[in-house]
mmCIF file of C-alpha atoms in Angstrom:
data_model
loop_
_atom_site.group_PDB
_atom_site.id
_atom_site.type_symbol
_atom_site.label_atom_id
_atom_site.label_comp_id
_atom_site.label_asym_id
_atom_site.label_seq_id
_atom_site.Cartn_x
_atom_site.Cartn_y
_atom_site.Cartn_z
ATOM 1 C CA MET C 1 22.488 -7.320 100.362
ATOM 2 C CA LYS C 2 22.588 -9.586 103.001
ATOM 3 C CA ARG C 3 23.614 -13.229 101.454
ATOM 4 C CA ASN C 4 24.229 -16.731 103.171
ATOM 5 C CA LYS C 5 26.933 -17.221 101.527
ATOM 6 C CA LEU C 6 30.215 -16.132 99.701
ATOM 7 C CA TYR C 7 30.030 -14.825 96.018
ATOM 8 C CA VAL C 8 33.231 -15.296 94.227
ATOM 9 C CA ALA C 9 33.953 -13.868 90.571
ATOM 10 C CA VAL C 10 36.452 -15.555 88.165
ATOM 11 C CA THR C 11 37.842 -13.334 85.245
ATOM 12 C CA GLY C 12 40.701 -12.085 83.406
ATOM 13 C CA GLY C 13 41.529 -11.240 79.368
ATOM 14 C CA ILE C 14 40.235 -13.331 76.647
ATOM 15 C CA GLY C 15 42.332 -16.700 76.392
ATOM 16 C CA SER C 16 43.943 -16.097 80.011
ATOM 17 C CA GLY C 17 42.628 -19.965 81.260
ATOM 18 C CA LYS C 18 39.364 -18.612 83.421
ATOM 19 C CA SER C 19 37.361 -21.769 82.245
ATOM 20 C CA THR C 20 40.097 -24.237 83.157
ATOM 21 C CA VAL C 21 40.199 -22.308 86.228
ATOM 22 C CA LEU C 22 36.606 -22.592 87.085
ATOM 23 C CA ARG C 23 36.419 -26.194 86.077
ATOM 24 C CA MET C 24 39.289 -26.741 88.529
ATOM 25 C CA ILE C 25 37.089 -24.843 91.655
ATOM 26 C CA GLY C 26 34.267 -27.263 90.018
ATOM 27 C CA GLU C 27 36.494 -30.328 90.692
ATOM 28 C CA ALA C 28 37.435 -29.321 94.372
ATOM 29 C CA GLY C 29 33.634 -29.450 95.204
ATOM 30 C CA PHE C 30 32.283 -26.263 95.087
ATOM 31 C CA PRO C 31 29.442 -24.565 92.515
ATOM 32 C CA VAL C 32 30.310 -22.991 89.638
ATOM 33 C CA PHE C 33 28.561 -20.946 87.080
ATOM 34 C CA SER C 34 29.291 -19.147 83.931
ATOM 35 C CA ALA C 35 28.348 -15.912 82.679
ATOM 36 C CA ASP C 36 28.978 -16.916 79.235
ATOM 37 C CA ALA C 37 26.875 -20.532 79.327
ATOM 38 C CA ILE C 38 23.842 -17.886 80.282
ATOM 39 C CA ALA C 39 25.036 -15.387 77.415
ATOM 40 C CA ARG C 40 24.889 -18.204 74.443
ATOM 41 C CA ASN C 41 21.107 -18.396 75.403
ATOM 42 C CA ILE C 42 20.227 -14.869 76.322
ATOM 43 C CA TYR C 43 18.439 -14.495 73.166
ATOM 44 C CA GLN C 44 15.296 -16.799 74.449
ATOM 45 C CA ASP C 45 14.763 -13.604 76.609
ATOM 46 C CA GLU C 46 11.867 -12.221 74.657
ATOM 47 C CA GLU C 47 12.809 -8.562 76.105
ATOM 48 C CA VAL C 48 16.457 -8.944 75.074
ATOM 49 C CA LEU C 49 15.596 -10.514 71.559
ATOM 50 C CA LEU C 50 12.815 -7.536 71.342
ATOM 51 C CA GLN C 51 15.751 -4.733 72.019
ATOM 52 C CA THR C 52 18.357 -6.321 70.147
ATOM 53 C CA GLN C 53 16.163 -6.751 67.062
ATOM 54 C CA GLN C 54 15.492 -2.761 67.564
ATOM 55 C CA ALA C 55 18.840 -1.570 67.667
ATOM 56 C CA PHE C 56 20.396 -4.104 65.214
ATOM 57 C CA PRO C 57 17.533 -5.047 62.638
ATOM 58 C CA GLU C 58 20.261 -5.771 60.223
ATOM 59 C CA CYS C 59 21.188 -9.001 62.430
ATOM 60 C CA ILE C 60 17.963 -10.321 62.995
ATOM 61 C CA LYS C 61 16.752 -13.155 60.294
ATOM 62 C CA ASP C 62 13.163 -14.996 60.556
ATOM 63 C CA GLY C 63 13.144 -13.666 64.229
ATOM 64 C CA ALA C 64 16.465 -15.235 65.184
ATOM 65 C CA VAL C 65 19.836 -13.155 65.819
ATOM 66 C CA ASN C 66 22.595 -14.220 63.542
ATOM 67 C CA ARG C 67 25.195 -14.052 66.206
ATOM 68 C CA LYS C 68 28.223 -13.764 63.577
ATOM 69 C CA LYS C 69 26.964 -11.142 61.720
ATOM 70 C CA LEU C 70 26.290 -8.930 65.316
ATOM 71 C CA ALA C 71 29.788 -9.740 66.630
ATOM 72 C CA GLU C 72 31.406 -8.647 63.287
ATOM 73 C CA LEU C 73 29.282 -5.201 63.471
ATOM 74 C CA VAL C 74 29.717 -4.645 67.246
ATOM 75 C CA PHE C 75 33.521 -5.408 67.531
ATOM 76 C CA SER C 76 34.130 -3.187 64.848
ATOM 77 C CA ASP C 77 32.049 -0.095 66.330
ATOM 78 C CA LYS C 78 33.050 0.689 70.035
ATOM 79 C CA GLU C 79 29.614 2.434 70.346
ATOM 80 C CA LYS C 80 27.400 -0.468 68.794
ATOM 81 C CA LEU C 81 29.209 -2.783 71.440
ATOM 82 C CA GLN C 82 28.383 -0.455 74.144
ATOM 83 C CA ILE C 83 24.534 -0.367 73.082
ATOM 84 C CA LEU C 84 24.922 -4.422 72.858
ATOM 85 C CA ASP C 85 26.369 -4.901 76.082
ATOM 86 C CA ALA C 86 23.572 -2.676 77.774
ATOM 87 C CA ILE C 87 20.654 -4.926 76.794
ATOM 88 C CA THR C 88 22.853 -8.082 77.217
ATOM 89 C CA HIS C 89 24.910 -7.641 80.329
ATOM 90 C CA PRO C 90 22.304 -7.007 82.839
ATOM 91 C CA ALA C 91 19.956 -10.060 81.745
ATOM 92 C CA VAL C 92 22.909 -12.432 82.043
ATOM 93 C CA MET C 93 24.067 -11.368 85.166
ATOM 94 C CA LYS C 94 20.247 -11.266 86.809
ATOM 95 C CA LYS C 95 20.238 -15.124 85.921
ATOM 96 C CA LEU C 96 23.702 -15.355 87.269
ATOM 97 C CA TYR C 97 22.971 -14.105 90.460
ATOM 98 C CA ALA C 98 19.750 -16.454 90.442
ATOM 99 C CA GLN C 99 21.786 -19.443 89.800
ATOM 100 C CA MET C 100 24.430 -18.549 92.333
ATOM 101 C CA GLU C 101 21.725 -17.982 95.107
ATOM 102 C CA GLN C 102 19.962 -20.956 94.613
ATOM 103 C CA ALA C 103 23.722 -23.031 95.176
ATOM 104 C CA GLU C 104 24.160 -24.911 98.214
ATOM 105 C CA GLY C 105 27.394 -24.509 100.219
ATOM 106 C CA ALA C 106 29.504 -21.834 101.932
ATOM 107 C CA ALA C 107 30.756 -20.456 98.451
ATOM 108 C CA ALA C 108 29.540 -20.317 94.732
ATOM 109 C CA PHE C 109 31.757 -19.262 91.973
ATOM 110 C CA ALA C 110 30.832 -17.654 88.686
ATOM 111 C CA GLU C 111 33.366 -17.247 85.363
ATOM 112 C CA VAL C 112 32.546 -13.164 84.567
ATOM 113 C CA PRO C 113 34.551 -12.233 81.470
ATOM 114 C CA LEU C 114 33.321 -8.500 81.350
ATOM 115 C CA LEU C 115 33.435 -8.162 84.985
ATOM 116 C CA PHE C 116 35.115 -4.979 85.535
ATOM 117 C CA GLU C 117 33.525 -3.263 82.273
ATOM 118 C CA GLY C 118 30.328 -3.773 83.452
ATOM 119 C CA GLY C 119 31.202 -2.892 86.644
ATOM 120 C CA TYR C 120 29.950 -6.044 88.586
ATOM 121 C CA GLN C 121 33.193 -6.467 91.008
ATOM 122 C CA LYS C 122 31.127 -4.428 93.483
ATOM 123 C CA ASP C 123 28.297 -7.471 93.456
ATOM 124 C CA PHE C 124 30.839 -9.874 94.937
ATOM 125 C CA ASP C 125 32.708 -10.747 97.862
ATOM 126 C CA CYS C 126 36.055 -11.890 96.118
ATOM 127 C CA VAL C 127 37.141 -11.558 92.730
ATOM 128 C CA ILE C 128 40.052 -14.072 91.134
ATOM 129 C CA VAL C 129 41.797 -12.539 88.457
ATOM 130 C CA VAL C 130 43.668 -15.116 86.051
ATOM 131 C CA MET C 131 46.509 -13.462 84.343
ATOM 132 C CA ARG C 132 48.527 -14.558 81.684
ATOM 133 C CA LYS C 133 50.804 -12.886 78.969
ATOM 134 C CA LYS C 134 48.899 -11.378 76.201
ATOM 135 C CA CYS C 135 50.618 -12.528 73.134
ATOM 136 C CA GLU C 136 49.949 -16.350 74.883
ATOM 137 C CA ARG C 137 45.966 -15.157 75.581
ATOM 138 C CA ILE C 138 45.892 -14.161 71.874
ATOM 139 C CA LEU C 139 47.208 -17.139 70.331
ATOM 140 C CA ALA C 140 45.279 -19.709 72.976
ATOM 141 C CA ALA C 141 42.263 -17.841 72.092
ATOM 142 C CA ALA C 142 42.481 -17.840 68.449
ATOM 143 C CA GLU C 143 43.087 -21.465 68.671
ATOM 144 C CA ARG C 144 40.215 -22.501 70.665
ATOM 145 C CA ASP C 145 37.955 -20.342 68.759
ATOM 146 C CA GLY C 146 39.289 -21.133 65.114
ATOM 147 C CA VAL C 147 39.585 -17.866 64.085
ATOM 148 C CA SER C 148 42.871 -15.269 63.455
ATOM 149 C CA ALA C 149 44.581 -14.147 65.748
ATOM 150 C CA GLU C 150 43.891 -10.688 64.696
ATOM 151 C CA LYS C 151 40.548 -10.875 64.926
ATOM 152 C CA ILE C 152 41.099 -12.047 68.519
ATOM 153 C CA ARG C 153 43.479 -8.707 69.455
ATOM 154 C CA LEU C 154 40.299 -6.676 67.836
ATOM 155 C CA ARG C 155 38.309 -8.335 70.586
ATOM 156 C CA ALA C 156 40.887 -7.872 73.250
ATOM 157 C CA GLU C 157 41.121 -4.135 72.815
ATOM 158 C CA HIS C 158 37.737 -3.976 73.800
ATOM 159 C CA GLN C 159 38.143 -5.266 77.188
ATOM 160 C CA PHE C 160 39.511 -4.272 80.210
ATOM 161 C CA ASP C 161 43.543 -4.168 80.228
ATOM 162 C CA TYR C 162 44.698 -6.081 83.128
ATOM 163 C CA GLU C 163 48.186 -5.387 82.341
ATOM 164 C CA LYS C 164 47.675 -1.453 82.686
ATOM 165 C CA ASN C 165 44.951 -1.020 85.093
ATOM 166 C CA SER C 166 45.026 -1.492 88.635
ATOM 167 C CA ILE C 167 43.520 -5.055 90.225
ATOM 168 C CA ILE C 168 45.266 -4.017 93.740
ATOM 169 C CA GLY C 169 43.135 -5.478 96.190
ATOM 170 C CA HIS C 170 41.951 -9.111 94.010
ATOM 171 C CA THR C 171 43.187 -12.309 94.166
ATOM 172 C CA LEU C 172 45.424 -13.189 90.853
ATOM 173 C CA ILE C 173 46.267 -16.360 89.776
ATOM 174 C CA TYR C 174 48.643 -16.593 87.041
ATOM 175 C CA ASN C 175 48.454 -19.214 84.411
ATOM 176 C CA ASP C 176 52.259 -19.646 83.252
ATOM 177 C CA GLY C 177 53.167 -23.040 83.709
ATOM 178 C CA ASP C 178 51.528 -26.112 83.183
ATOM 179 C CA LEU C 179 48.242 -27.577 84.386
ATOM 180 C CA SER C 180 49.326 -29.144 88.014
ATOM 181 C CA ALA C 181 51.040 -25.901 89.074
ATOM 182 C CA LEU C 182 48.001 -23.918 87.928
ATOM 183 C CA ARG C 183 46.034 -26.462 89.966
ATOM 184 C CA SER C 184 47.979 -26.017 93.188
ATOM 185 C CA GLN C 185 47.548 -22.278 92.638
ATOM 186 C CA VAL C 186 43.914 -22.825 92.311
ATOM 187 C CA LEU C 187 43.971 -25.128 95.848
ATOM 188 C CA ASP C 188 45.699 -22.260 97.847
ATOM 189 C CA VAL C 189 43.744 -19.494 96.761
ATOM 190 C CA LEU C 190 40.015 -21.757 97.579
ATOM 191 C CA ASN C 191 41.861 -22.337 100.934
ATOM 192 C CA GLU C 192 42.814 -18.944 101.463
ATOM 193 C CA ILE C 193 39.175 -17.410 100.441
ATOM 194 C CA VAL C 194 36.897 -19.933 101.681
ATOM 195 C CA VAL C 195 38.308 -21.285 104.990
ATOM 196 C CA ASN C 196 39.861 -18.133 105.770
ATOM 197 C CA LYS C 197 36.721 -16.064 105.549
ATOM 198 C CA ASN C 198 34.750 -18.530 107.491
ATOM 199 C CA ASN C 199 36.628 -18.813 110.359
#
């Protein structure tokens, strides 16, 4: 697919700091987008809502998805999670690519939490993986979402394991210090990706 700009994905495990990295990229002047932001409204898409209703009728009330009930159902059953992902992911990514295509500039960045799980890494020119110790990720996400660490641990089990799986060939950012250290890494990576690839 011929494009007039670089498509860069930002990914990592739950609680790794993806959103913080994306915010820093935006502050550096680049257009940024979020698959999660699109996903929050994905059930407004009539086709997605219809397919979800057919697959999980017990999670629909008055024509709307009970997100809490749906999350509890799919995160305790891998097969059901795969069914939901097959309904929502393609719709989310289609909208994300459309937003990125509209962006101005030499590069567009998108936070895509389930990048490797969906095999979407092939659609991007570059992938930034935010790395952080698993125990720190779980505690950070539990505090952020106001849920137990056990619930976050359960969600993490369904995600791509960045510690065990190969991520060779991708750009790594280590979120293991303070915000200024993280920002410094982000700026170095932006220079490497955008400046070098456009020279």
